[in-house]
mmCIF file of C-alpha atoms in Angstrom:
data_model
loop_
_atom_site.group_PDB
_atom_site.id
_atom_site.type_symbol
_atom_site.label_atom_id
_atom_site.label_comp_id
_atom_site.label_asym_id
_atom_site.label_seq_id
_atom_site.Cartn_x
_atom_site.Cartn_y
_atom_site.Cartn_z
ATOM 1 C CA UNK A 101 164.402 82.879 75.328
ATOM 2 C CA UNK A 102 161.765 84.912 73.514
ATOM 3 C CA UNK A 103 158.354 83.290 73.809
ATOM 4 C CA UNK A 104 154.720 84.251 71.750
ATOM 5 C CA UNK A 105 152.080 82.801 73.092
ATOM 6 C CA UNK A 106 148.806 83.190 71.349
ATOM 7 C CA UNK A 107 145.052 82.394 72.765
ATOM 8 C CA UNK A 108 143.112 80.361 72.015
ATOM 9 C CA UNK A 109 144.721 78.332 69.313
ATOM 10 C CA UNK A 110 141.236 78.552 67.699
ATOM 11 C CA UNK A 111 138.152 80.408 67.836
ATOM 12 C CA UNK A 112 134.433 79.992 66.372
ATOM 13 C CA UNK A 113 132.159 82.867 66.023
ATOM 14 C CA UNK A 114 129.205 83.321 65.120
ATOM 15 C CA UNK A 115 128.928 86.686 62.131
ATOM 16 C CA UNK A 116 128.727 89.788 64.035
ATOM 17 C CA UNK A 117 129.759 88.309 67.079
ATOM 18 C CA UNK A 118 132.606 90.618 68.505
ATOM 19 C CA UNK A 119 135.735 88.800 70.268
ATOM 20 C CA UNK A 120 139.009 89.248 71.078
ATOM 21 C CA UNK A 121 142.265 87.300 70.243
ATOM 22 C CA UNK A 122 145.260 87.471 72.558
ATOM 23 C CA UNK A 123 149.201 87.420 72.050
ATOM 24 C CA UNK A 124 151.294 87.622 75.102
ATOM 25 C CA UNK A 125 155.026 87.470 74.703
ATOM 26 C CA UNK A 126 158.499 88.411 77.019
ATOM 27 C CA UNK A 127 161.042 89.935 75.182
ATOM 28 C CA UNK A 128 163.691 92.495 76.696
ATOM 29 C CA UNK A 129 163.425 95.996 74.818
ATOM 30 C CA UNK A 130 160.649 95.190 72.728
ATOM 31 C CA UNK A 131 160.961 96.628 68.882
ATOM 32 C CA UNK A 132 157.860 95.728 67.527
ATOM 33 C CA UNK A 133 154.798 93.545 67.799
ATOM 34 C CA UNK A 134 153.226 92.758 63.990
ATOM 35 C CA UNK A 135 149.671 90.829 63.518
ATOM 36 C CA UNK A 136 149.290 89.204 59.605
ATOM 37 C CA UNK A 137 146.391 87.661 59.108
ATOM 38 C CA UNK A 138 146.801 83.722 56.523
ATOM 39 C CA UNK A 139 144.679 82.237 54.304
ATOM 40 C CA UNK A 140 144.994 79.138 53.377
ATOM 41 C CA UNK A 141 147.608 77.857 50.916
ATOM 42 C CA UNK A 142 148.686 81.706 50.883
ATOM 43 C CA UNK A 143 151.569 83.683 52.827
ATOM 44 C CA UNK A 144 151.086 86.208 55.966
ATOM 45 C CA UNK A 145 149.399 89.033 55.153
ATOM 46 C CA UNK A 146 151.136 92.571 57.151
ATOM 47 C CA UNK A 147 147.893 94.051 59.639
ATOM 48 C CA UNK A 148 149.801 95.787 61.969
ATOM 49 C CA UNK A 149 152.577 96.792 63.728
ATOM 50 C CA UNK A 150 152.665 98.104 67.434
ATOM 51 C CA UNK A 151 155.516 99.466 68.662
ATOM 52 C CA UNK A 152 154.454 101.018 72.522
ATOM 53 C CA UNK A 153 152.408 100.225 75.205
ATOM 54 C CA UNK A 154 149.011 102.080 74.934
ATOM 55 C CA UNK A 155 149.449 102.161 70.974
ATOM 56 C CA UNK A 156 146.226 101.243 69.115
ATOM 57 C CA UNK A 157 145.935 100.591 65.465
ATOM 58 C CA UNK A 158 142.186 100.278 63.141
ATOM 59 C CA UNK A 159 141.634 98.521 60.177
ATOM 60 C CA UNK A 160 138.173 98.122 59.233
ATOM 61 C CA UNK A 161 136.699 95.652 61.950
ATOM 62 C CA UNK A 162 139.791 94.620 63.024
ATOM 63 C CA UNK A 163 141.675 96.862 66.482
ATOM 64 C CA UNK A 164 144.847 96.030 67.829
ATOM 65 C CA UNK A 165 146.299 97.207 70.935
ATOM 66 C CA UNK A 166 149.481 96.979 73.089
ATOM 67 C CA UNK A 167 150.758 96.365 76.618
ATOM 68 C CA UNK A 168 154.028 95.753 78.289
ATOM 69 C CA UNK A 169 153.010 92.112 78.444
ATOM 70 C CA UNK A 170 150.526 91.238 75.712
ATOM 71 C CA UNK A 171 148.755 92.327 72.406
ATOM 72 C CA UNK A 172 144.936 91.954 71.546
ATOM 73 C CA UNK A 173 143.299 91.937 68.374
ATOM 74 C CA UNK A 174 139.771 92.745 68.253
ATOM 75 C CA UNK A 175 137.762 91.947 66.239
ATOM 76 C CA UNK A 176 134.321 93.954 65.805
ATOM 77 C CA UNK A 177 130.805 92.810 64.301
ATOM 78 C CA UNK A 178 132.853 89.914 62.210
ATOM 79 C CA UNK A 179 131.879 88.923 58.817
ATOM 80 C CA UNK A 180 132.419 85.628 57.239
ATOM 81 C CA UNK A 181 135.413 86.738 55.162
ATOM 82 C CA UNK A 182 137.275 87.489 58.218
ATOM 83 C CA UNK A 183 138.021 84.079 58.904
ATOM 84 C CA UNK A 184 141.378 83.463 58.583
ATOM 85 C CA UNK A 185 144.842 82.385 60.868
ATOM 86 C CA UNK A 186 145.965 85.418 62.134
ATOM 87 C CA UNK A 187 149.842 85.378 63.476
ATOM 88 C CA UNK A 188 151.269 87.643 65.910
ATOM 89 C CA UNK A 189 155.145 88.372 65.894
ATOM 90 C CA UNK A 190 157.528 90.264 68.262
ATOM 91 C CA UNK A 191 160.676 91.910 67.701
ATOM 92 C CA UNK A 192 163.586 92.145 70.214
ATOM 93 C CA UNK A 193 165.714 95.209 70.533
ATOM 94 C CA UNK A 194 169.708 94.255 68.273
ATOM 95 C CA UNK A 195 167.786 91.361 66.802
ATOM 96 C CA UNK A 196 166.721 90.717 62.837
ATOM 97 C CA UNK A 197 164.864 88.190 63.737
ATOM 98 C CA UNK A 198 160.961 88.159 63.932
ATOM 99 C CA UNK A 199 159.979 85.459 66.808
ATOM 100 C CA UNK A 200 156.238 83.974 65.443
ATOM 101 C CA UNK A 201 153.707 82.613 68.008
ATOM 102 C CA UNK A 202 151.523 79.266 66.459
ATOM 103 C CA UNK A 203 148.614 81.316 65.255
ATOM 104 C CA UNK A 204 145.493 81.395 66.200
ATOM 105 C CA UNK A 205 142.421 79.639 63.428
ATOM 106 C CA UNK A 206 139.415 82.038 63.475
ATOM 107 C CA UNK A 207 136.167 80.612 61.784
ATOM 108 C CA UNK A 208 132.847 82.645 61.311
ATOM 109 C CA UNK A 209 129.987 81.406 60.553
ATOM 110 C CA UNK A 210 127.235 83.404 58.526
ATOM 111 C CA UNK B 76 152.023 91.835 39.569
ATOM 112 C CA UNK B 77 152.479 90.001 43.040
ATOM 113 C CA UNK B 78 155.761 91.820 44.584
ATOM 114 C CA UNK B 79 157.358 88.974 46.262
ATOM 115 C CA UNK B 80 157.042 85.830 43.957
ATOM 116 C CA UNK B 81 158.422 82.171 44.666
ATOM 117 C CA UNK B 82 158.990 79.288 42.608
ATOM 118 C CA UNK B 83 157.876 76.341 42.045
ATOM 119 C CA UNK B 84 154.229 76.768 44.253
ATOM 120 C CA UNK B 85 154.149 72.769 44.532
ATOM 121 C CA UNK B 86 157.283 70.499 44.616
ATOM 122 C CA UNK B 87 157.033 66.864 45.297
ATOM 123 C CA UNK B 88 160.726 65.658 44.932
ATOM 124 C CA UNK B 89 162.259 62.108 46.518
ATOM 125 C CA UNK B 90 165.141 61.966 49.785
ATOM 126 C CA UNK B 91 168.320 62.435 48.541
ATOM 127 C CA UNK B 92 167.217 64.720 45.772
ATOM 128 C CA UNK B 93 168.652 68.216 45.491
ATOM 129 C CA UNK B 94 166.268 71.107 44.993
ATOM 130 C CA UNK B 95 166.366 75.063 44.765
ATOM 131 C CA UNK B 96 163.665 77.494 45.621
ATOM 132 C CA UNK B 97 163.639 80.824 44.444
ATOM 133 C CA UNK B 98 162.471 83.772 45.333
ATOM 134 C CA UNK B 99 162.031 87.324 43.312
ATOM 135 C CA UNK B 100 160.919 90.744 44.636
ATOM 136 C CA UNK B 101 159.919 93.838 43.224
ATOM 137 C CA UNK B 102 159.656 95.696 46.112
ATOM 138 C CA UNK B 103 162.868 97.081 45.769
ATOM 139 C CA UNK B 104 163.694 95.773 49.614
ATOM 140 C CA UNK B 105 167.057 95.181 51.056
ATOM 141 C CA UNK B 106 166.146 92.568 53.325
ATOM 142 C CA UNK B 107 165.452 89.223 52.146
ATOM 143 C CA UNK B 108 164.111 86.062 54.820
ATOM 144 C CA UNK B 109 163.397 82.056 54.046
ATOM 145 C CA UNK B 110 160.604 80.517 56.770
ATOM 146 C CA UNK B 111 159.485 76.989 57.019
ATOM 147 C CA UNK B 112 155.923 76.748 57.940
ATOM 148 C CA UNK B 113 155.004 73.304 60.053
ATOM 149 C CA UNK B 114 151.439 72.753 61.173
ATOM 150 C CA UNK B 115 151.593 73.575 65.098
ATOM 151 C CA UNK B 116 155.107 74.737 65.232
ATOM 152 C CA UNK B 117 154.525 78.280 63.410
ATOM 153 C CA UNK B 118 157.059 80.259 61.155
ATOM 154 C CA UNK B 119 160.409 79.441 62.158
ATOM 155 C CA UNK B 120 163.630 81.568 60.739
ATOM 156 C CA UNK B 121 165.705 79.765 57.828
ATOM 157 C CA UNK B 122 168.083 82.397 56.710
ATOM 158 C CA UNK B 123 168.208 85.970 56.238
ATOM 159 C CA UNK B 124 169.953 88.593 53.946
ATOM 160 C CA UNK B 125 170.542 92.125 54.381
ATOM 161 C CA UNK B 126 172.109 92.739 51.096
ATOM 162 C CA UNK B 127 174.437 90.425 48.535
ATOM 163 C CA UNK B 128 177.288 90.136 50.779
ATOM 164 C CA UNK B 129 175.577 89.113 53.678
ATOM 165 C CA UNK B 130 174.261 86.202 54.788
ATOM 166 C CA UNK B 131 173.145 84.866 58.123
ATOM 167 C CA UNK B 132 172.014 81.687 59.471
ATOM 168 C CA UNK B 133 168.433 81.659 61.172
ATOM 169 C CA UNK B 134 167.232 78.849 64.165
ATOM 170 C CA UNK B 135 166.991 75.938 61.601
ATOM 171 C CA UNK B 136 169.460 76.480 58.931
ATOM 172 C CA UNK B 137 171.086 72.849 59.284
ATOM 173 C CA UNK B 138 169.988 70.876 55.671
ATOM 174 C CA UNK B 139 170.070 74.231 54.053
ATOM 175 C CA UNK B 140 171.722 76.565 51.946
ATOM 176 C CA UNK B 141 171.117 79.632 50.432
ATOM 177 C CA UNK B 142 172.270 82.159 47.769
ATOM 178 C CA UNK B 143 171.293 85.815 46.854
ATOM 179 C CA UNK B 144 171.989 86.531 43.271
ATOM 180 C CA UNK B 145 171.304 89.902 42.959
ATOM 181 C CA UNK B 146 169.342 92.719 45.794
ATOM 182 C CA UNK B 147 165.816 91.271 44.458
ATOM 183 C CA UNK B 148 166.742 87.302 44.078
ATOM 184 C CA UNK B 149 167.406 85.230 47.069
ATOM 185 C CA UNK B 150 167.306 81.070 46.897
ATOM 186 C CA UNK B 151 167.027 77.987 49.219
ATOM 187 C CA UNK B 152 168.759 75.009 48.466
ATOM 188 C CA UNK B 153 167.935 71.469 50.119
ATOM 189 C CA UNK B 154 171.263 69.629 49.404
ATOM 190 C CA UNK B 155 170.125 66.355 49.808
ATOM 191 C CA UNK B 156 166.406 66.366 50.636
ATOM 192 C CA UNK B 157 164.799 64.394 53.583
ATOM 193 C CA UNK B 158 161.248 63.755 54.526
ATOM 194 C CA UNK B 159 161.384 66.207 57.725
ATOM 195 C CA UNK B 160 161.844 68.748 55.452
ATOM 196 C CA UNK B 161 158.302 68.657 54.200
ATOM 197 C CA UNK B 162 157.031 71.638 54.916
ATOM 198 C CA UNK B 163 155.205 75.101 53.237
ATOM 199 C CA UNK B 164 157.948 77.633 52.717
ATOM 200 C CA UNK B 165 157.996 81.604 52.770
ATOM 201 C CA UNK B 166 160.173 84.229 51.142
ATOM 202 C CA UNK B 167 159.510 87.614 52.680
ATOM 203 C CA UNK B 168 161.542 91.071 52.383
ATOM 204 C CA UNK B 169 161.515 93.968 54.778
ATOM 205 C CA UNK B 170 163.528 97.424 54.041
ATOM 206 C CA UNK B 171 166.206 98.737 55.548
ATOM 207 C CA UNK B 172 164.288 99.251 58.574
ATOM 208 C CA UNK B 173 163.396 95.851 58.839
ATOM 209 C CA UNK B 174 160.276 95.747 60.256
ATOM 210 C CA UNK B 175 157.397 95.081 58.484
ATOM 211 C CA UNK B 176 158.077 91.817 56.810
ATOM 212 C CA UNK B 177 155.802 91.187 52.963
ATOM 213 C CA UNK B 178 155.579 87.371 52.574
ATOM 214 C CA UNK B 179 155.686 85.861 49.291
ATOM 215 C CA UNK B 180 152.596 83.140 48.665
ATOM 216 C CA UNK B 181 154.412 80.173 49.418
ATOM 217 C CA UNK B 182 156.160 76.590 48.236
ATOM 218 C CA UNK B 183 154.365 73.681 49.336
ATOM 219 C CA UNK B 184 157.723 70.706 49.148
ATOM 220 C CA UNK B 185 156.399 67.471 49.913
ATOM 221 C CA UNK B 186 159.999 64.801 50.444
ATOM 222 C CA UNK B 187 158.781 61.814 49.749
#
């Protein structure tokens, strides 16, 4: 059975404090891994998607990258309105479905 | 305009109650997807639509229903509402594609 696993299930930083958030999954024939970032009381937000091992993707001071095995989303110099739940998703190859790991809670503090 | 919308954003309704949430997009999407949301369990799979005609059950469809009126309306009935189906729920649409999923903002149902 697909399984997302994401680390740690919460994080505290301090503002510019760089860090790293992982999301390791299996799936056979990966067809996609997608980050969203949640605020409360609001639905996933689309980041990214990664669809290949050594694939990187930049959005301001967030990075996500790719391996066979896992996914990391780092985040650079963070600013108080980067805290947020951010959700990472995987995709199997002849599935519809999107399989969701818990989330991970990041708080900065200013 | 917000292009996925869902209503109501707050429902507090009784067990045994019947209740529809619906879900419009302007995104112009084929695709159309119902999540429940439960605090340390994630996003978990409802139903999902690919176009009118087609319909398919997700990992929790049992105490559900759904219906897609037209390409941009798709609803989720609770036939006869229980508490452990408190929960936020999502709307979200993807294109033919089907990858990138847009989530609409959400409908908190409290069964009381």
């Amino acid at each position: 059975e697909d399984q997302v696993t994401q680390s740690p299930e919460a994080l505290r930083l301090q503002e510019g404090e760089s860090s790293s958030l992982n999301c390791s999954y299996t799936v056979s024939g990966l067809r996609g891994l997608f980050w969203y970032r949640q605020d409360p009381g609001k639905g996933p937000e689309f980041l990214f998607t990664l669809y290949s091992a050594g694939e990187e993707k930049e959005k301001e001071r967030l990075k996500a990258t790719l391996t066979k095995k896992e996914s990391f989303l780092h985040i650079t110099a963070p600013k108080p309105e980067d805290s947020a739940t951010y959700l990472c998703a995987v995709r199997q190859g002849g599935s519809e479905k999107l399989v969701f790991g818990k989330g991970m809670k990041l708080t900065v503090n200013p | 305009d917000a292009d996925v919308t869902q209503t109501p954003r707050n429902r507090i309704t009784k067990t045994g109650k019947r209740i529809m949430l619906e879900c419009s997009q302007t995104k112009g999407h084929d695709r159309m997807y119902w999540y429940r949301q439960d605090p340390g369990l994630g996003l978990r799979l409802i139903y999902y639509s690919f176009d009118v005609k087609d319909i398919n059950k997700g990992e929790i469809s049992d105490g559900y229903s759904v219906s897609r009126q037209a390409q941009a309306k798709f609803s989720l009935s609770l036939e006869s509402a229980i508490p452990n189906q408190t929960a936020l729920y999502f709307c979200a649409t993807s294109d033919f594609a089907g990858y990138e999923q847009y989530f609409g903002p959400g409908t908190r149902l409290t069964v009381t």
